[in-house]
mmCIF file of C-alpha atoms in Angstrom:
data_model
loop_
_atom_site.group_PDB
_atom_site.id
_atom_site.type_symbol
_atom_site.label_atom_id
_atom_site.label_comp_id
_atom_site.label_asym_id
_atom_site.label_seq_id
_atom_site.Cartn_x
_atom_site.Cartn_y
_atom_site.Cartn_z
ATOM 1 C CA UNK A 1 -177.027 -107.940 16.700
ATOM 2 C CA UNK A 2 -179.454 -105.112 17.475
ATOM 3 C CA UNK A 3 -180.883 -101.867 16.112
ATOM 4 C CA UNK A 4 -181.702 -98.766 18.131
ATOM 5 C CA UNK A 5 -183.583 -95.705 16.876
ATOM 6 C CA UNK A 6 -182.220 -92.415 18.179
ATOM 7 C CA UNK A 7 -183.787 -89.255 16.816
ATOM 8 C CA UNK A 8 -183.653 -89.133 13.001
ATOM 9 C CA UNK A 9 -181.103 -91.959 12.782
ATOM 10 C CA UNK A 10 -180.998 -95.709 13.326
ATOM 11 C CA UNK A 11 -177.989 -97.371 14.941
ATOM 12 C CA UNK A 12 -176.911 -100.929 14.121
ATOM 13 C CA UNK A 13 -175.060 -102.429 17.090
ATOM 14 C CA UNK A 14 -172.227 -104.987 16.762
ATOM 15 C CA UNK A 15 -171.625 -105.360 13.038
ATOM 16 C CA UNK A 16 -170.943 -108.633 11.279
ATOM 17 C CA UNK A 17 -167.665 -107.196 10.023
ATOM 18 C CA UNK A 18 -166.683 -105.721 13.408
ATOM 19 C CA UNK A 19 -168.504 -106.674 16.602
ATOM 20 C CA UNK A 20 -166.903 -103.756 18.456
ATOM 21 C CA UNK A 21 -168.478 -101.188 16.109
ATOM 22 C CA UNK A 22 -171.801 -99.449 15.594
ATOM 23 C CA UNK A 23 -173.062 -98.065 12.294
ATOM 24 C CA UNK A 24 -175.317 -95.014 12.134
ATOM 25 C CA UNK A 25 -177.775 -94.632 9.281
ATOM 26 C CA UNK A 26 -178.261 -91.559 7.140
ATOM 27 C CA UNK A 27 -180.703 -88.931 8.401
ATOM 28 C CA UNK A 28 -184.341 -89.987 7.945
ATOM 29 C CA UNK A 29 -185.949 -87.953 5.160
ATOM 30 C CA UNK A 30 -189.547 -88.888 6.147
ATOM 31 C CA UNK A 31 -190.012 -91.188 3.144
ATOM 32 C CA UNK A 32 -191.081 -94.823 3.452
ATOM 33 C CA UNK A 33 -189.629 -97.211 4.243
ATOM 34 C CA UNK A 34 -187.574 -95.291 6.823
ATOM 35 C CA UNK A 35 -183.914 -95.949 7.643
ATOM 36 C CA UNK A 36 -183.231 -97.847 4.412
ATOM 37 C CA UNK A 37 -180.006 -95.985 3.626
ATOM 38 C CA UNK A 38 -176.683 -96.654 5.334
ATOM 39 C CA UNK A 39 -174.040 -94.819 3.258
ATOM 40 C CA UNK A 40 -170.805 -93.875 5.013
ATOM 41 C CA UNK A 41 -169.156 -90.722 3.705
ATOM 42 C CA UNK A 42 -168.312 -87.142 4.662
ATOM 43 C CA UNK A 43 -171.665 -85.834 3.350
ATOM 44 C CA UNK A 44 -173.614 -84.014 6.040
ATOM 45 C CA UNK A 45 -176.638 -86.340 6.082
ATOM 46 C CA UNK A 46 -174.802 -89.644 5.589
ATOM 47 C CA UNK A 47 -174.057 -92.241 8.224
ATOM 48 C CA UNK A 48 -170.919 -93.317 10.035
ATOM 49 C CA UNK A 49 -169.131 -96.284 11.581
ATOM 50 C CA UNK A 50 -167.458 -95.892 14.992
ATOM 51 C CA UNK A 51 -165.741 -98.580 17.047
ATOM 52 C CA UNK A 52 -163.620 -99.183 20.128
ATOM 53 C CA UNK A 53 -161.862 -102.507 19.866
ATOM 54 C CA UNK A 54 -160.511 -102.486 23.440
ATOM 55 C CA UNK A 55 -164.061 -102.458 24.824
ATOM 56 C CA UNK A 56 -165.028 -105.722 23.141
ATOM 57 C CA UNK A 57 -168.406 -106.587 21.672
ATOM 58 C CA UNK A 58 -170.876 -103.677 21.498
ATOM 59 C CA UNK A 59 -174.095 -104.402 23.379
ATOM 60 C CA UNK A 60 -176.294 -101.309 23.345
ATOM 61 C CA UNK A 61 -176.449 -97.674 22.300
ATOM 62 C CA UNK A 62 -178.387 -94.850 23.952
ATOM 63 C CA UNK A 63 -178.656 -91.087 23.657
ATOM 64 C CA UNK A 64 -177.383 -88.780 26.381
ATOM 65 C CA UNK A 65 -177.910 -85.200 25.272
ATOM 66 C CA UNK A 66 -176.168 -84.872 21.914
ATOM 67 C CA UNK A 67 -174.015 -87.951 22.495
ATOM 68 C CA UNK A 68 -174.363 -91.490 21.233
ATOM 69 C CA UNK A 69 -173.193 -93.663 24.155
ATOM 70 C CA UNK A 70 -172.222 -97.232 23.259
ATOM 71 C CA UNK A 71 -171.855 -99.821 26.029
ATOM 72 C CA UNK A 72 -169.694 -102.853 25.305
ATOM 73 C CA UNK A 73 -168.569 -105.944 27.192
ATOM 74 C CA UNK A 74 -165.509 -104.264 28.702
ATOM 75 C CA UNK A 75 -166.128 -100.543 28.525
ATOM 76 C CA UNK A 76 -167.974 -97.792 26.716
ATOM 77 C CA UNK A 77 -167.387 -95.019 24.197
ATOM 78 C CA UNK A 78 -169.286 -91.838 23.413
ATOM 79 C CA UNK A 79 -169.339 -89.780 20.248
ATOM 80 C CA UNK A 80 -171.238 -87.050 18.437
ATOM 81 C CA UNK A 81 -171.932 -86.481 14.767
ATOM 82 C CA UNK A 82 -171.114 -82.851 14.034
ATOM 83 C CA UNK A 83 -171.111 -80.765 10.875
ATOM 84 C CA UNK A 84 -168.304 -78.557 9.578
ATOM 85 C CA UNK A 85 -168.268 -75.913 6.862
ATOM 86 C CA UNK A 86 -165.304 -76.803 4.656
ATOM 87 C CA UNK A 87 -164.786 -74.145 1.965
ATOM 88 C CA UNK A 88 -168.543 -73.637 1.689
ATOM 89 C CA UNK A 89 -169.380 -77.351 1.752
ATOM 90 C CA UNK A 90 -171.102 -78.741 4.850
ATOM 91 C CA UNK A 91 -169.470 -82.008 5.853
ATOM 92 C CA UNK A 92 -169.981 -84.508 8.631
ATOM 93 C CA UNK A 93 -167.391 -85.561 11.195
ATOM 94 C CA UNK A 94 -167.563 -88.088 14.045
ATOM 95 C CA UNK A 95 -166.147 -86.635 17.261
ATOM 96 C CA UNK A 96 -165.272 -89.213 19.914
ATOM 97 C CA UNK A 97 -165.710 -87.717 23.374
ATOM 98 C CA UNK A 98 -164.568 -90.581 25.553
ATOM 99 C CA UNK A 99 -163.119 -94.086 25.503
ATOM 100 C CA UNK A 100 -163.314 -96.004 28.781
ATOM 101 C CA UNK A 101 -162.383 -99.547 29.768
ATOM 102 C CA UNK A 102 -164.316 -100.868 32.780
ATOM 103 C CA UNK A 103 -167.082 -103.350 33.610
ATOM 104 C CA UNK A 104 -168.972 -102.282 30.485
ATOM 105 C CA UNK A 105 -172.738 -102.567 30.122
ATOM 106 C CA UNK A 106 -175.486 -104.972 29.178
ATOM 107 C CA UNK A 107 -177.600 -104.940 26.046
ATOM 108 C CA UNK A 108 -180.478 -103.122 27.758
ATOM 109 C CA UNK A 109 -178.940 -99.723 28.526
ATOM 110 C CA UNK A 110 -181.744 -97.198 28.864
ATOM 111 C CA UNK A 111 -182.087 -93.433 28.390
ATOM 112 C CA UNK A 112 -184.551 -91.844 30.851
ATOM 113 C CA UNK A 113 -185.387 -88.350 32.208
ATOM 114 C CA UNK A 114 -183.118 -89.279 35.132
ATOM 115 C CA UNK A 115 -180.135 -90.013 32.893
ATOM 116 C CA UNK A 116 -178.808 -93.211 31.335
ATOM 117 C CA UNK A 117 -179.120 -96.438 33.326
ATOM 118 C CA UNK A 118 -177.075 -99.515 32.565
ATOM 119 C CA UNK A 119 -176.205 -102.803 34.253
ATOM 120 C CA UNK A 120 -173.025 -104.812 34.678
ATOM 121 C CA UNK A 121 -171.508 -107.156 37.237
ATOM 122 C CA UNK A 122 -170.863 -104.151 39.491
ATOM 123 C CA UNK A 123 -174.578 -103.336 39.773
ATOM 124 C CA UNK A 124 -177.109 -100.843 38.402
ATOM 125 C CA UNK A 125 -175.518 -97.535 37.327
ATOM 126 C CA UNK A 126 -176.808 -94.066 36.513
ATOM 127 C CA UNK A 127 -174.830 -91.959 34.039
ATOM 128 C CA UNK A 128 -175.771 -88.283 33.816
ATOM 129 C CA UNK A 129 -172.832 -87.018 31.735
ATOM 130 C CA UNK A 130 -170.100 -88.680 29.716
ATOM 131 C CA UNK A 131 -166.528 -87.890 30.605
ATOM 132 C CA UNK A 132 -163.560 -86.658 28.655
ATOM 133 C CA UNK A 133 -160.721 -89.060 27.950
ATOM 134 C CA UNK A 134 -158.079 -86.468 28.766
ATOM 135 C CA UNK A 135 -159.779 -85.257 31.976
ATOM 136 C CA UNK A 136 -159.741 -87.835 34.802
ATOM 137 C CA UNK A 137 -162.840 -88.072 37.010
ATOM 138 C CA UNK A 138 -164.923 -86.080 34.532
ATOM 139 C CA UNK A 139 -167.407 -88.908 34.038
ATOM 140 C CA UNK A 140 -170.541 -88.255 36.131
ATOM 141 C CA UNK A 141 -172.051 -91.556 37.215
ATOM 142 C CA UNK A 142 -173.270 -93.188 40.397
ATOM 143 C CA UNK A 143 -173.959 -96.711 41.555
ATOM 144 C CA UNK A 144 -177.678 -96.638 42.345
ATOM 145 C CA UNK A 145 -177.496 -100.098 43.927
ATOM 146 C CA UNK A 146 -174.822 -98.961 46.412
ATOM 147 C CA UNK A 147 -177.032 -99.927 49.385
ATOM 148 C CA UNK A 148 -176.848 -103.573 48.341
ATOM 149 C CA UNK A 149 -173.957 -105.698 49.569
ATOM 150 C CA UNK A 150 -170.795 -106.250 47.535
ATOM 151 C CA UNK A 151 -171.841 -109.885 47.130
ATOM 152 C CA UNK A 152 -175.359 -109.107 45.919
ATOM 153 C CA UNK A 153 -174.481 -109.484 42.230
ATOM 154 C CA UNK A 154 -172.160 -112.481 42.603
ATOM 155 C CA UNK A 155 -172.768 -114.978 39.760
ATOM 156 C CA UNK A 156 -174.877 -112.374 37.923
ATOM 157 C CA UNK A 157 -174.671 -112.337 34.132
ATOM 158 C CA UNK A 158 -175.722 -109.421 31.962
ATOM 159 C CA UNK A 159 -175.802 -111.093 28.540
ATOM 160 C CA UNK A 160 -179.617 -111.102 28.401
ATOM 161 C CA UNK A 161 -180.255 -108.244 30.830
ATOM 162 C CA UNK A 162 -182.921 -105.691 29.955
ATOM 163 C CA UNK A 163 -184.198 -102.438 31.461
ATOM 164 C CA UNK A 164 -187.401 -100.433 31.162
ATOM 165 C CA UNK A 165 -188.545 -97.116 32.640
ATOM 166 C CA UNK A 166 -192.090 -96.830 33.972
ATOM 167 C CA UNK A 167 -192.905 -93.131 33.610
ATOM 168 C CA UNK A 168 -196.114 -93.474 35.623
ATOM 169 C CA UNK A 169 -194.546 -95.007 38.704
ATOM 170 C CA UNK A 170 -191.067 -93.475 38.206
ATOM 171 C CA UNK A 171 -189.537 -96.954 38.302
ATOM 172 C CA UNK A 172 -186.479 -98.461 36.657
ATOM 173 C CA UNK A 173 -187.020 -102.213 36.205
ATOM 174 C CA UNK A 174 -184.045 -104.505 35.581
ATOM 175 C CA UNK A 175 -184.162 -108.191 34.664
ATOM 176 C CA UNK A 176 -181.015 -110.326 34.643
ATOM 177 C CA UNK A 177 -179.723 -113.828 35.356
ATOM 178 C CA UNK A 178 -178.022 -114.947 38.533
ATOM 179 C CA UNK A 179 -176.753 -118.506 38.752
ATOM 180 C CA UNK A 180 -179.128 -119.393 35.927
ATOM 181 C CA UNK A 181 -179.110 -119.898 32.156
ATOM 182 C CA UNK A 182 -182.158 -117.601 31.831
ATOM 183 C CA UNK A 183 -183.159 -114.343 33.477
ATOM 184 C CA UNK A 184 -184.525 -115.111 36.925
ATOM 185 C CA UNK A 185 -184.083 -111.867 38.883
ATOM 186 C CA UNK A 186 -185.978 -108.572 38.766
ATOM 187 C CA UNK A 187 -184.672 -105.511 40.609
ATOM 188 C CA UNK A 188 -186.573 -102.223 40.741
ATOM 189 C CA UNK A 189 -185.209 -98.770 41.515
ATOM 190 C CA UNK A 190 -187.582 -96.002 42.630
ATOM 191 C CA UNK A 191 -186.496 -92.385 42.455
ATOM 192 C CA UNK A 192 -188.582 -89.295 43.164
ATOM 193 C CA UNK A 193 -188.273 -86.085 45.143
ATOM 194 C CA UNK A 194 -189.528 -87.845 48.288
ATOM 195 C CA UNK A 195 -187.965 -91.275 48.102
ATOM 196 C CA UNK A 196 -185.100 -93.334 46.728
ATOM 197 C CA UNK A 197 -185.437 -97.075 47.203
ATOM 198 C CA UNK A 198 -184.625 -100.496 45.777
ATOM 199 C CA UNK A 199 -186.821 -103.572 45.883
ATOM 200 C CA UNK A 200 -186.944 -107.073 44.442
ATOM 201 C CA UNK A 201 -189.789 -108.728 42.558
ATOM 202 C CA UNK A 202 -189.443 -112.464 43.071
ATOM 203 C CA UNK A 203 -190.844 -115.232 40.907
ATOM 204 C CA UNK A 204 -190.566 -113.359 37.603
ATOM 205 C CA UNK A 205 -188.434 -114.961 34.887
ATOM 206 C CA UNK A 206 -188.406 -112.299 32.191
ATOM 207 C CA UNK A 207 -186.369 -112.178 29.015
ATOM 208 C CA UNK A 208 -187.512 -108.799 27.650
ATOM 209 C CA UNK A 209 -189.460 -105.719 28.622
ATOM 210 C CA UNK A 210 -191.589 -103.712 26.206
ATOM 211 C CA UNK A 211 -193.533 -100.489 26.574
ATOM 212 C CA UNK A 212 -196.636 -99.482 24.657
ATOM 213 C CA UNK A 213 -199.139 -96.715 25.455
ATOM 214 C CA UNK A 214 -197.371 -96.196 28.812
ATOM 215 C CA UNK A 215 -198.026 -99.804 29.806
ATOM 216 C CA UNK A 216 -195.231 -102.207 30.665
ATOM 217 C CA UNK A 217 -195.158 -105.692 29.133
ATOM 218 C CA UNK A 218 -192.741 -108.548 29.770
ATOM 219 C CA UNK A 219 -191.934 -111.789 27.994
ATOM 220 C CA UNK A 220 -191.225 -114.923 30.016
ATOM 221 C CA UNK A 221 -187.732 -116.338 29.567
ATOM 222 C CA UNK A 222 -189.122 -119.833 30.234
ATOM 223 C CA UNK A 223 -192.194 -120.283 28.027
ATOM 224 C CA UNK A 224 -192.360 -117.045 25.988
ATOM 225 C CA UNK A 225 -195.682 -115.977 27.531
ATOM 226 C CA UNK A 226 -196.304 -112.213 27.471
ATOM 227 C CA UNK A 227 -197.625 -110.448 30.560
ATOM 228 C CA UNK A 228 -198.915 -106.954 31.218
ATOM 229 C CA UNK A 229 -197.168 -105.834 34.399
ATOM 230 C CA UNK A 230 -198.817 -104.035 37.312
ATOM 231 C CA UNK A 231 -202.363 -104.848 36.218
ATOM 232 C CA UNK A 232 -204.705 -106.119 38.903
ATOM 233 C CA UNK A 233 -203.754 -107.375 42.332
ATOM 234 C CA UNK A 234 -202.929 -111.024 41.675
ATOM 235 C CA UNK A 235 -200.224 -112.873 39.783
ATOM 236 C CA UNK A 236 -202.008 -115.354 37.503
ATOM 237 C CA UNK A 237 -204.759 -115.592 40.179
ATOM 238 C CA UNK A 238 -202.203 -116.218 42.926
ATOM 239 C CA UNK A 239 -201.760 -113.977 45.943
ATOM 240 C CA UNK A 240 -198.828 -111.570 45.781
ATOM 241 C CA UNK A 241 -196.623 -111.745 48.831
ATOM 242 C CA UNK A 242 -195.162 -108.379 49.796
ATOM 243 C CA UNK A 243 -192.655 -107.303 52.433
ATOM 244 C CA UNK A 244 -191.506 -103.777 53.230
ATOM 245 C CA UNK A 245 -188.631 -103.268 55.681
ATOM 246 C CA UNK A 246 -187.224 -100.072 57.136
ATOM 247 C CA UNK A 247 -184.987 -99.383 60.092
ATOM 248 C CA UNK A 248 -186.203 -96.631 62.407
ATOM 249 C CA UNK A 249 -183.667 -93.821 62.865
ATOM 250 C CA UNK A 250 -182.353 -93.626 66.448
ATOM 251 C CA UNK A 251 -180.162 -90.984 68.027
ATOM 252 C CA UNK A 252 -177.376 -93.424 68.885
ATOM 253 C CA UNK A 253 -176.356 -97.034 68.430
ATOM 254 C CA UNK A 254 -174.700 -97.305 71.858
ATOM 255 C CA UNK A 255 -177.742 -96.607 74.046
ATOM 256 C CA UNK A 256 -180.901 -98.486 74.942
ATOM 257 C CA UNK A 257 -184.202 -97.422 73.391
ATOM 258 C CA UNK A 258 -187.849 -98.152 74.058
ATOM 259 C CA UNK A 259 -190.548 -98.304 71.371
ATOM 260 C CA UNK A 260 -193.636 -96.898 73.084
ATOM 261 C CA UNK A 261 -196.157 -96.162 70.314
ATOM 262 C CA UNK A 262 -196.557 -96.839 66.616
ATOM 263 C CA UNK A 263 -199.125 -95.404 64.168
ATOM 264 C CA UNK A 264 -199.723 -95.938 60.454
ATOM 265 C CA UNK A 265 -202.124 -94.609 57.868
ATOM 266 C CA UNK A 266 -203.205 -96.008 54.522
ATOM 267 C CA UNK A 267 -205.996 -97.587 52.498
ATOM 268 C CA UNK A 268 -207.019 -101.199 53.146
ATOM 269 C CA UNK A 269 -209.414 -103.563 51.472
ATOM 270 C CA UNK A 270 -212.067 -104.876 53.826
ATOM 271 C CA UNK A 271 -210.409 -108.306 53.913
ATOM 272 C CA UNK A 272 -206.805 -107.075 53.984
ATOM 273 C CA UNK A 273 -204.552 -108.309 56.773
ATOM 274 C CA UNK A 274 -201.090 -106.814 57.194
ATOM 275 C CA UNK A 275 -198.708 -108.060 59.868
ATOM 276 C CA UNK A 276 -196.553 -105.294 61.329
ATOM 277 C CA UNK A 277 -193.402 -106.947 62.689
ATOM 278 C CA UNK A 278 -190.910 -105.244 64.948
ATOM 279 C CA UNK A 279 -187.437 -106.751 64.637
ATOM 280 C CA UNK A 280 -184.837 -105.573 67.121
ATOM 281 C CA UNK A 281 -181.217 -105.944 68.124
ATOM 282 C CA UNK A 282 -180.946 -106.385 71.882
ATOM 283 C CA UNK A 283 -178.475 -104.647 74.173
ATOM 284 C CA UNK A 284 -175.811 -107.242 73.272
ATOM 285 C CA UNK A 285 -176.282 -106.611 69.530
ATOM 286 C CA UNK A 286 -178.049 -109.937 68.933
ATOM 287 C CA UNK A 287 -180.887 -109.861 66.349
ATOM 288 C CA UNK A 288 -184.349 -110.848 67.543
ATOM 289 C CA UNK A 289 -186.780 -111.123 64.592
ATOM 290 C CA UNK A 290 -190.475 -110.496 65.242
ATOM 291 C CA UNK A 291 -189.957 -109.375 68.830
ATOM 292 C CA UNK A 292 -193.535 -108.093 68.601
ATOM 293 C CA UNK A 293 -196.116 -108.630 65.835
ATOM 294 C CA UNK A 294 -199.304 -106.586 65.442
ATOM 295 C CA UNK A 295 -201.986 -107.117 62.811
ATOM 296 C CA UNK A 296 -203.467 -104.191 60.880
ATOM 297 C CA UNK A 297 -206.987 -104.615 59.464
ATOM 298 C CA UNK A 298 -209.730 -102.294 58.252
ATOM 299 C CA UNK A 299 -211.988 -101.145 61.068
ATOM 300 C CA UNK A 300 -214.878 -99.856 58.991
ATOM 301 C CA UNK A 301 -216.281 -99.623 55.470
ATOM 302 C CA UNK A 302 -217.022 -96.044 54.452
ATOM 303 C CA UNK A 303 -214.888 -95.650 51.360
ATOM 304 C CA UNK A 304 -217.195 -93.039 49.821
ATOM 305 C CA UNK A 305 -215.518 -90.394 51.999
ATOM 306 C CA UNK A 306 -212.090 -88.935 51.436
ATOM 307 C CA UNK A 307 -211.456 -89.530 55.137
ATOM 308 C CA UNK A 308 -208.780 -88.120 57.386
ATOM 309 C CA UNK A 309 -205.548 -86.766 55.975
ATOM 310 C CA UNK A 310 -204.155 -86.901 52.460
ATOM 311 C CA UNK A 311 -200.403 -87.028 52.970
ATOM 312 C CA UNK A 312 -198.624 -89.657 50.890
ATOM 313 C CA UNK A 313 -195.580 -90.436 48.810
ATOM 314 C CA UNK A 314 -196.425 -89.817 45.152
ATOM 315 C CA UNK A 315 -200.008 -89.224 44.047
ATOM 316 C CA UNK A 316 -202.084 -91.549 46.203
ATOM 317 C CA UNK A 317 -199.524 -94.022 47.483
ATOM 318 C CA UNK A 318 -196.022 -95.339 47.066
ATOM 319 C CA UNK A 319 -195.994 -95.973 43.357
ATOM 320 C CA UNK A 320 -198.799 -94.106 41.630
ATOM 321 C CA UNK A 321 -202.442 -94.653 40.765
ATOM 322 C CA UNK A 322 -204.782 -97.008 42.592
ATOM 323 C CA UNK A 323 -208.517 -97.560 42.453
ATOM 324 C CA UNK A 324 -209.700 -96.506 45.900
ATOM 325 C CA UNK A 325 -213.320 -97.579 45.333
ATOM 326 C CA UNK A 326 -212.734 -100.981 46.933
ATOM 327 C CA UNK A 327 -210.685 -99.698 49.861
ATOM 328 C CA UNK A 328 -211.305 -97.834 53.086
ATOM 329 C CA UNK A 329 -208.999 -95.257 54.619
ATOM 330 C CA UNK A 330 -207.466 -96.558 57.814
ATOM 331 C CA UNK A 331 -205.575 -94.810 60.597
ATOM 332 C CA UNK A 332 -204.508 -97.204 63.307
ATOM 333 C CA UNK A 333 -201.768 -97.878 65.794
ATOM 334 C CA UNK A 334 -200.476 -99.967 68.648
ATOM 335 C CA UNK A 335 -198.317 -99.827 71.778
ATOM 336 C CA UNK A 336 -195.544 -102.391 71.214
ATOM 337 C CA UNK A 337 -193.796 -101.531 74.516
ATOM 338 C CA UNK A 338 -190.411 -102.894 73.492
ATOM 339 C CA UNK A 339 -187.622 -102.000 75.930
ATOM 340 C CA UNK A 340 -183.843 -102.035 75.807
ATOM 341 C CA UNK A 341 -183.411 -102.257 72.027
ATOM 342 C CA UNK A 342 -180.171 -101.201 70.376
ATOM 343 C CA UNK A 343 -181.775 -101.050 66.900
ATOM 344 C CA UNK A 344 -185.430 -101.259 65.814
ATOM 345 C CA UNK A 345 -186.713 -102.351 62.372
ATOM 346 C CA UNK A 346 -190.343 -102.233 61.231
ATOM 347 C CA UNK A 347 -191.372 -104.892 58.704
ATOM 348 C CA UNK A 348 -194.770 -104.961 56.957
ATOM 349 C CA UNK A 349 -195.740 -108.407 55.642
ATOM 350 C CA UNK A 350 -198.830 -109.344 53.625
ATOM 351 C CA UNK A 351 -199.939 -112.174 51.365
ATOM 352 C CA UNK A 352 -203.397 -111.304 50.113
ATOM 353 C CA UNK A 353 -205.254 -110.940 46.823
ATOM 354 C CA UNK A 354 -206.662 -107.521 47.716
ATOM 355 C CA UNK A 355 -205.015 -104.135 47.186
ATOM 356 C CA UNK A 356 -203.708 -101.972 49.997
ATOM 357 C CA UNK A 357 -201.681 -98.780 50.282
ATOM 358 C CA UNK A 358 -199.291 -97.614 52.993
ATOM 359 C CA UNK A 359 -199.097 -93.817 53.097
ATOM 360 C CA UNK A 360 -196.980 -93.185 56.173
ATOM 361 C CA UNK A 361 -196.040 -94.419 59.608
ATOM 362 C CA UNK A 362 -194.561 -92.867 62.750
ATOM 363 C CA UNK A 363 -193.003 -94.243 65.909
ATOM 364 C CA UNK A 364 -192.633 -92.796 69.397
ATOM 365 C CA UNK A 365 -189.277 -93.849 70.797
ATOM 366 C CA UNK A 366 -187.710 -93.044 74.166
ATOM 367 C CA UNK A 367 -183.938 -92.863 74.510
ATOM 368 C CA UNK A 368 -182.602 -94.524 77.638
ATOM 369 C CA UNK A 369 -179.237 -94.853 79.315
ATOM 370 C CA UNK A 370 -176.087 -95.860 77.415
ATOM 371 C CA UNK A 371 -175.476 -99.584 77.132
ATOM 372 C CA UNK A 372 -172.856 -100.604 79.665
ATOM 373 C CA UNK A 373 -170.965 -103.734 78.671
ATOM 374 C CA UNK A 374 -167.540 -104.769 79.963
ATOM 375 C CA UNK A 375 -166.842 -108.021 78.149
ATOM 376 C CA UNK A 376 -163.789 -107.108 76.089
ATOM 377 C CA UNK A 377 -160.590 -108.632 77.423
#
């Protein structure tokens, strides 16, 4: 069903004779056409066939160190191709490191500098080391989407899922289907030394990702149109709506708090408007969205200067390179004066066709007396 190129070998995934197997080509000898030989024998440079019938149909194969890791519908298996000296003759042997039966993985498993990422109905996973069949708990993996609810991936299907790694922005992008016959969801995972976050990109129906010259391309699962992602500041000349939400850390969840001051710093286009919403939970634990809303706009136009401060996540912003020539550095704040909040959430909302960057924000919060409620009977 698919072919993956790993080092000097090609890997055919899900064979016509055995859908649970993968076949590895002979070692590329630099002649053209490449990967045109698929002999299976004990010779050192020949290929191999490896399968795991209990895992079901093989979907993808990636490299993790020296291992070939094959993800199937109902599990995964990992193997190496080693060489042995048998009475002076170098021979090849396939060494299976691990067989596992679990949720399995989608076709788009991806090898990155952060490890192997794969997707199944349990979520987005990161695998940094394969395990050993005879050693329980030796598999080193983590659920990167653990912050999402258990119901987040209900009705999700991974049959056409695909992943891509954006080296420039340090992003893992995942496209999959949820309650749909075609891919209609895009989830992004951001990991760096300063930040680990998940966010959704809505309105994209993508069947495949591709990467060329460090640029990310995507093919529509509806009409087959190909897009270059993250180019410009509009989506087919439409404004891009964006929302960033973060709860402010408080000392306790059983006391009242007051939000006295709030400051933020970034780069805004002259016509940018960003609404800074403050959502709270009151002393009874009831949510009150948009308790206060303040609007952040550029106050001046002097973008030739570097301006005040340079602190940021990443290079110049959350997410990488931006052209600052059309933006002005802005440091602004407000006094929301919200009292008696149990929890406080800041929510940036914008729907503009101009670029903007949020570098950082800070809040001045005063802790007050414990909440006294006597309603339990």
